[in-house]
Amino acid sequence: MSLLRRATREDNAALLDLFGAVPMQGELVLSTRRSPDYFALFDMQRGDAEVWVHGEGGPLDGMGAIHVRDGWLEGRPCRVGYLGDLRTRFSARRTRGLARYFGPVLEETAQRLGVDTFLTAVMASNATALQALVRRRPGREAQPHYALLRRFSAVSLQFLLRRRPRPSAFTVRRATPEDLPAMAALLDEDHRARPFGYRYDAGELEHRFARWPGLRVEDTYLAFDAGGRLVGCTSAWNPEAVKRYRVHAYRGSMRWVRLGWNAMASVARAPRLPAPGSDFRYFYLCNTSVRGEDPAIFRALLEQVYADFHGRGFHFVTLYLGEDDALAPALKGFLQRRLDFHLYAVTPASRPRDTFPPGRTGFEICLP
């Protein structure tokens, strides 16, 4: 009898228990918290979500999630999948219970939901996951095919020192509801050209403001050139209603970093780093589009966001930065920390694919 099955709402408590039981290891030990409702992050998105679990008659020993949405690839509409929330208890890893079903489930889901390619992000330092998922092994004919799509960093700009926006060629202001059609048009033009872009032409932006808890029009920033043309946008989104990062321990050099940070925070009137057992306060930048990949536009947006949110109790703001990213110069001078990831394109074993178009992808860092 198979112990693999689709999860339901009745599994919420067991999913939350397993999801938070596997912290990210390092000098800063963190876990992701999704209480009180594990499914809330999927409910707020468009598309189809399935959560697969392994285990019966006790705590779950493995889980993984699949989310499928509409998108763009090579200028044509497509279905885009995302694989995430992969968790396995250490005590169950030898049995490889979940791993045995991964390939067949992906094959069946791809066919049933009309998906050719799935995206997944793996921490660059997670050697165990890279070895288990990416490395091809003989005798595993059903193993999905992983093609490295992009290397990227989750960059956190730290709210320690106060900064004022510098003079710029671009005017930045907060959005109003009247700005949404122009913003949607800018994002639509951008994402049509991105591999795995979002369908902003089909109401994606309006859906986000209606369904994402905490996402507000007034926390969206617009950049205009001297002629009044909209050339950039980004939204500040606080995800605490659906996702938080909890600190479990500070190790090694992070112990000293915490001591130094807290000493400076007392002077700068910035929040102290959370004690073990407490959560970071942070937000993401999403709905980000910069015409022509101009770092000066992005810099103007970042400076205004930083100035407005400093002193409001947040520890940092997180954004996506790709390897050799044209927008990288915009981050110069900000106090920042980086967590490196690999973004993979995953295809079923029956139809592997290695090559994809270049350019910024539609991957949204705030959603995994």
Coordinates of C-alpha atoms in Angstrom, one line a residue:
M1 CA 0.0 0.0 0.0
S2 CA 1.4 3.4 -1.0
L3 CA 2.0 5.9 1.7
L4 CA 2.0 8.8 -0.8
R5 CA -1.2 10.8 -1.1
R6 CA -2.6 14.3 -1.8
A7 CA -2.9 16.4 1.3
T8 CA -6.1 18.0 2.3
R9 CA -7.1 20.8 4.7
E10 CA -7.3 18.2 7.4
D11 CA -3.5 17.8 7.2
N12 CA -2.9 21.4 8.0
A13 CA -1.5 20.8 11.5
A14 CA 0.8 18.0 10.3
L15 CA 2.0 20.0 7.4
L16 CA 2.9 23.0 9.6
D17 CA 4.7 20.6 12.0
L18 CA 6.8 19.1 9.3
F19 CA 7.4 22.4 7.4
G20 CA 8.8 24.1 10.5
A21 CA 10.8 21.0 11.6
V22 CA 13.5 21.3 9.0
P23 CA 15.4 24.6 9.6
M24 CA 17.9 26.1 7.2
Q25 CA 21.4 25.4 8.7
G26 CA 24.3 27.8 8.8
E27 CA 25.7 30.4 11.1
L28 CA 22.2 31.8 11.2
V29 CA 19.7 28.9 11.8
L30 CA 16.2 29.8 10.4
S31 CA 13.0 28.1 9.7
T32 CA 10.0 29.2 7.6
R33 CA 6.7 29.5 9.5
R34 CA 3.4 29.3 7.6
S35 CA 0.9 29.1 10.6
P36 CA -1.9 29.3 11.1
D37 CA -2.8 28.1 7.6
Y38 CA -0.2 26.3 5.5
F39 CA -2.4 26.5 2.4
A40 CA -2.9 30.3 2.6
L41 CA 0.2 31.0 0.4
F42 CA -1.4 28.9 -2.4
D43 CA -4.9 30.3 -1.9
M44 CA -3.7 33.8 -2.6
Q45 CA -2.2 32.9 -6.0
R46 CA -3.9 32.1 -9.3
G47 CA -3.6 28.6 -10.7
D48 CA -3.6 25.1 -9.4
A49 CA -1.8 23.9 -6.3
E50 CA -1.2 20.3 -5.1
V51 CA 0.6 19.2 -1.9
W52 CA 1.9 15.6 -1.8
V53 CA 2.7 14.0 1.5
H54 CA 4.3 10.7 2.6
G55 CA 3.6 8.9 5.8
E56 CA 0.6 7.4 7.6
G57 CA -0.4 6.6 11.2
G58 CA 1.8 9.3 12.8
P59 CA 3.7 12.4 11.9
L60 CA 4.3 13.0 8.2
D61 CA 7.9 12.1 7.1
G62 CA 7.9 13.9 3.8
M63 CA 6.1 16.5 1.7
G64 CA 6.4 18.5 -1.5
A65 CA 4.2 21.1 -3.3
I66 CA 3.4 21.7 -7.0
H67 CA 1.9 25.0 -8.1
V68 CA 0.9 25.6 -11.8
R69 CA -0.1 29.0 -13.3
D70 CA -0.4 30.6 -16.7
G71 CA 2.6 32.3 -18.1
W72 CA 4.8 33.2 -21.1
L73 CA 7.7 31.4 -22.8
E74 CA 9.3 32.5 -26.0
G75 CA 6.5 35.0 -26.5
R76 CA 3.8 32.4 -26.4
P77 CA 1.3 31.5 -23.6
C78 CA 2.2 28.5 -21.6
R79 CA 1.6 26.7 -18.3
V80 CA 4.4 27.2 -15.8
G81 CA 5.0 24.9 -12.8
Y82 CA 6.8 25.5 -9.6
L83 CA 8.2 22.8 -7.2
G84 CA 8.7 23.8 -3.6
D85 CA 8.2 23.1 0.1
L86 CA 10.2 19.9 -0.2
R87 CA 10.7 18.6 3.4
T88 CA 11.9 15.2 4.7
R89 CA 12.5 14.3 8.2
F90 CA 16.1 13.2 8.9
S91 CA 14.8 9.9 10.5
A92 CA 13.0 9.0 7.2
R93 CA 15.7 9.9 4.6
R94 CA 17.2 6.4 4.5
T95 CA 13.9 4.9 3.2
R96 CA 13.8 7.5 0.4
G97 CA 10.0 7.2 0.6
L98 CA 9.1 10.5 -1.1
A99 CA 12.0 10.3 -3.6
R100 CA 10.7 7.0 -5.1
Y101 CA 7.5 8.8 -6.2
F102 CA 8.9 12.1 -7.3
G103 CA 9.5 11.2 -10.9
P104 CA 6.2 9.4 -11.6
V105 CA 4.2 12.2 -9.8
L106 CA 5.9 14.9 -11.8
E107 CA 5.3 13.0 -15.1
E108 CA 1.6 12.5 -14.3
T109 CA 1.1 16.1 -13.1
A110 CA 2.8 17.5 -16.2
Q111 CA 0.5 15.6 -18.5
R112 CA -2.7 16.2 -16.5
L113 CA -2.1 20.0 -16.0
G114 CA -0.5 20.7 -19.4
V115 CA 3.0 21.7 -18.0
D116 CA 6.2 21.3 -19.9
T117 CA 8.6 22.9 -17.5
F118 CA 8.7 23.5 -13.7
L119 CA 10.8 25.9 -11.9
T120 CA 12.5 25.3 -8.5
A121 CA 15.0 27.2 -6.4
V122 CA 17.7 25.4 -4.4
M123 CA 20.0 27.1 -1.9
A124 CA 23.5 27.0 -3.4
S125 CA 25.0 25.8 -0.2
N126 CA 22.5 22.9 0.2
A127 CA 24.9 20.2 -1.1
T128 CA 22.5 17.4 0.1
A129 CA 19.6 18.7 -2.0
L130 CA 21.8 19.3 -5.0
Q131 CA 23.2 15.8 -4.8
A132 CA 19.8 14.2 -4.4
L133 CA 17.9 16.2 -6.9
V134 CA 20.2 17.3 -9.7
R135 CA 22.9 14.6 -10.0
R136 CA 21.9 12.0 -12.6
R137 CA 22.2 8.5 -11.3
P138 CA 22.1 5.1 -13.1
G139 CA 19.0 3.1 -12.5
R140 CA 16.7 6.1 -12.0
E141 CA 15.1 6.3 -15.3
A142 CA 12.1 8.3 -14.0
Q143 CA 14.3 10.9 -12.3
P144 CA 13.2 14.4 -13.5
H145 CA 15.8 16.4 -15.5
Y146 CA 17.3 19.5 -13.9
A147 CA 18.8 22.2 -16.1
L148 CA 20.4 25.2 -14.4
L149 CA 18.4 28.2 -15.5
R150 CA 19.9 31.0 -13.5
R151 CA 22.1 31.7 -10.5
F152 CA 20.7 34.4 -8.2
S153 CA 20.8 35.9 -4.8
A154 CA 18.1 36.8 -2.3
V155 CA 19.6 40.2 -1.3
S156 CA 18.5 41.7 2.0
L157 CA 19.0 45.5 2.4
Q158 CA 19.4 46.1 6.1
F159 CA 17.4 48.9 7.8
L160 CA 20.2 50.1 10.2
L161 CA 21.4 53.5 9.1
R162 CA 19.0 56.2 8.0
R163 CA 19.3 57.3 4.3
R164 CA 17.8 60.1 2.3
P165 CA 17.1 59.8 -1.4
R166 CA 19.7 61.5 -3.5
P167 CA 18.9 63.8 -6.4
S168 CA 17.9 61.8 -9.5
A169 CA 16.8 62.2 -13.1
F170 CA 13.7 60.3 -12.2
T171 CA 10.7 61.3 -10.1
V172 CA 9.4 58.6 -7.7
R173 CA 6.1 58.7 -5.9
R174 CA 3.6 56.3 -4.4
A175 CA 0.9 54.8 -6.6
T176 CA -2.8 55.5 -6.5
P177 CA -5.6 53.3 -7.9
E178 CA -5.7 55.5 -11.0
D179 CA -2.1 54.4 -11.8
L180 CA -2.8 50.7 -12.0
P181 CA -3.7 50.5 -15.7
A182 CA -0.3 52.1 -16.6
M183 CA 1.5 49.9 -14.2
A184 CA -0.1 46.8 -15.5
A185 CA 0.8 47.8 -19.0
L186 CA 4.4 48.2 -18.1
L187 CA 4.5 44.9 -16.3
D188 CA 2.7 43.1 -19.2
E189 CA 5.2 44.4 -21.8
D190 CA 8.1 43.3 -19.6
H191 CA 6.8 39.8 -18.7
R192 CA 5.8 38.9 -22.2
A193 CA 9.5 39.0 -23.0
R194 CA 10.6 37.1 -19.9
P195 CA 11.0 33.3 -19.8
F196 CA 8.1 32.1 -17.6
G197 CA 6.7 35.6 -17.2
Y198 CA 3.4 36.3 -15.5
R199 CA 0.1 37.0 -17.4
Y200 CA -0.3 40.6 -16.4
D201 CA -2.4 41.0 -19.5
A202 CA -5.0 38.8 -17.8
G203 CA -5.5 40.6 -14.6
E204 CA -2.5 39.4 -12.5
L205 CA -1.8 42.8 -10.9
E206 CA -5.5 43.4 -10.0
H207 CA -5.7 39.9 -8.6
R208 CA -2.6 40.5 -6.4
F209 CA -4.0 43.7 -4.9
A210 CA -7.3 42.0 -4.2
R211 CA -6.0 38.7 -2.8
W212 CA -2.6 39.1 -1.4
P213 CA -2.9 39.9 2.3
G214 CA -1.0 43.1 3.2
L215 CA -0.3 44.1 -0.4
R216 CA -1.4 47.7 -0.8
V217 CA -1.5 50.1 -3.7
E218 CA -0.1 52.9 -1.5
D219 CA 3.0 50.7 -0.9
T220 CA 3.7 50.6 -4.6
Y221 CA 6.3 53.0 -6.0
L222 CA 6.4 54.4 -9.5
A223 CA 9.4 56.1 -11.3
F224 CA 8.8 58.6 -14.1
D225 CA 11.3 60.2 -16.5
A226 CA 11.6 63.9 -17.2
G227 CA 8.9 63.5 -19.8
G228 CA 6.4 62.0 -17.4
R229 CA 6.7 58.5 -18.8
L230 CA 6.4 55.6 -16.4
V231 CA 9.7 53.8 -16.5
G232 CA 9.8 51.7 -13.3
C233 CA 7.7 50.2 -10.6
T234 CA 7.9 48.0 -7.5
S235 CA 5.7 47.0 -4.6
A236 CA 6.6 46.6 -1.0
W237 CA 4.8 43.5 0.4
N238 CA 4.8 42.4 4.0
P239 CA 4.2 38.6 3.9
E240 CA 3.7 38.0 7.7
A241 CA 0.1 36.8 7.3
V242 CA 1.3 33.8 5.2
K243 CA 5.1 33.4 5.8
R244 CA 7.6 34.4 8.4
Y245 CA 11.3 33.5 9.2
R246 CA 12.0 32.4 12.7
V247 CA 15.5 32.5 14.3
H248 CA 16.6 29.3 16.0
A249 CA 20.2 30.1 16.8
Y250 CA 23.1 32.4 16.0
R251 CA 26.4 30.5 15.5
G252 CA 30.0 31.4 14.7
S253 CA 30.6 34.9 13.4
M254 CA 26.8 35.6 13.5
R255 CA 27.0 35.8 17.3
W256 CA 29.4 38.7 17.0
V257 CA 27.5 40.3 14.1
R258 CA 24.4 40.2 16.3
L259 CA 26.2 41.9 19.2
G260 CA 27.6 44.6 16.9
W261 CA 24.3 45.1 15.2
N262 CA 22.4 45.5 18.4
A263 CA 24.9 48.0 19.7
M264 CA 24.6 50.2 16.6
A265 CA 20.8 49.7 16.5
S266 CA 20.5 51.3 19.9
V267 CA 22.2 54.4 18.6
A268 CA 20.5 54.5 15.2
R269 CA 17.1 53.7 16.7
A270 CA 16.8 50.6 14.5
P271 CA 15.2 47.3 15.6
R272 CA 17.5 44.9 17.3
L273 CA 18.0 41.4 15.7
P274 CA 15.4 39.0 17.1
A275 CA 16.3 36.6 19.9
P276 CA 16.2 32.9 19.2
G277 CA 12.5 31.8 19.0
S278 CA 11.5 35.2 17.6
D279 CA 10.7 36.2 14.0
F280 CA 12.4 38.7 11.6
R281 CA 10.3 41.6 10.5
Y282 CA 10.9 42.1 6.8
F283 CA 9.1 42.7 3.4
Y284 CA 9.7 41.8 -0.2
L285 CA 9.9 43.9 -3.4
C286 CA 7.5 42.4 -6.0
N287 CA 5.8 43.6 -9.1
T288 CA 9.2 45.0 -10.1
S289 CA 9.8 46.2 -13.6
V290 CA 12.6 48.6 -14.8
R291 CA 12.4 49.8 -18.4
G292 CA 15.7 49.1 -20.2
E293 CA 17.2 47.4 -17.1
D294 CA 18.4 50.9 -16.2
P295 CA 20.1 50.7 -12.7
A296 CA 19.5 54.5 -12.2
I297 CA 15.8 53.9 -12.3
F298 CA 16.0 51.0 -9.8
R299 CA 18.3 53.1 -7.6
A300 CA 15.7 55.9 -7.4
L301 CA 13.0 53.4 -6.5
L302 CA 15.2 51.7 -3.8
E303 CA 16.2 54.9 -2.2
Q304 CA 12.6 56.1 -1.8
V305 CA 11.4 52.7 -0.5
Y306 CA 14.3 52.6 2.0
A307 CA 13.7 56.2 3.2
D308 CA 10.0 55.5 3.7
F309 CA 10.3 52.2 5.6
H310 CA 13.3 52.9 7.8
G311 CA 12.2 53.4 11.4
R312 CA 9.0 51.4 10.9
G313 CA 10.3 48.3 12.8
F314 CA 11.5 46.3 9.8
H315 CA 14.9 44.5 9.9
F316 CA 15.4 44.3 6.1
V317 CA 13.8 44.3 2.7
T318 CA 14.5 41.3 0.3
L319 CA 14.8 41.5 -3.4
Y320 CA 16.0 39.3 -6.3
L321 CA 19.4 39.9 -7.9
G322 CA 20.6 37.6 -10.7
E323 CA 24.2 36.7 -11.5
D324 CA 25.7 39.5 -13.6
D325 CA 22.5 41.5 -13.1
A326 CA 22.3 44.8 -14.9
L327 CA 20.5 46.3 -11.9
A328 CA 23.4 45.4 -9.5
P329 CA 24.9 48.9 -9.5
A330 CA 21.7 50.2 -7.9
L331 CA 22.6 48.4 -4.6
K332 CA 25.9 50.1 -4.1
G333 CA 26.3 51.6 -0.7
F334 CA 23.4 49.8 1.0
L335 CA 24.2 47.5 3.9
Q336 CA 23.3 44.1 2.6
R337 CA 23.4 40.4 3.1
R338 CA 23.1 37.8 0.3
L339 CA 21.8 34.2 0.2
D340 CA 22.8 32.5 -3.0
F341 CA 20.4 30.1 -4.9
H342 CA 20.3 28.1 -8.1
L343 CA 17.1 28.4 -10.2
Y344 CA 16.5 25.2 -12.1
A345 CA 14.1 24.3 -15.0
V346 CA 12.8 20.9 -14.2
T347 CA 11.3 18.7 -17.0
P348 CA 9.9 15.1 -16.8
A349 CA 12.3 12.3 -17.7
S350 CA 10.3 11.5 -20.8
R351 CA 11.0 14.9 -22.4
P352 CA 14.1 16.5 -20.9
R353 CA 15.1 20.0 -22.0
D354 CA 18.4 21.8 -21.4
T355 CA 18.2 25.1 -23.3
F356 CA 15.9 28.1 -22.5
P357 CA 15.8 31.7 -23.7
P358 CA 18.1 34.2 -22.0
G359 CA 17.1 37.2 -19.9
R360 CA 15.4 38.0 -16.6
T361 CA 12.8 35.3 -15.8
G362 CA 9.3 35.7 -14.3
F363 CA 10.4 33.9 -11.1
E364 CA 8.9 35.9 -8.1
I365 CA 11.2 35.6 -5.1
C366 CA 8.5 36.3 -2.6
L367 CA 6.3 33.3 -3.4
P368 CA 8.4 30.1 -2.7

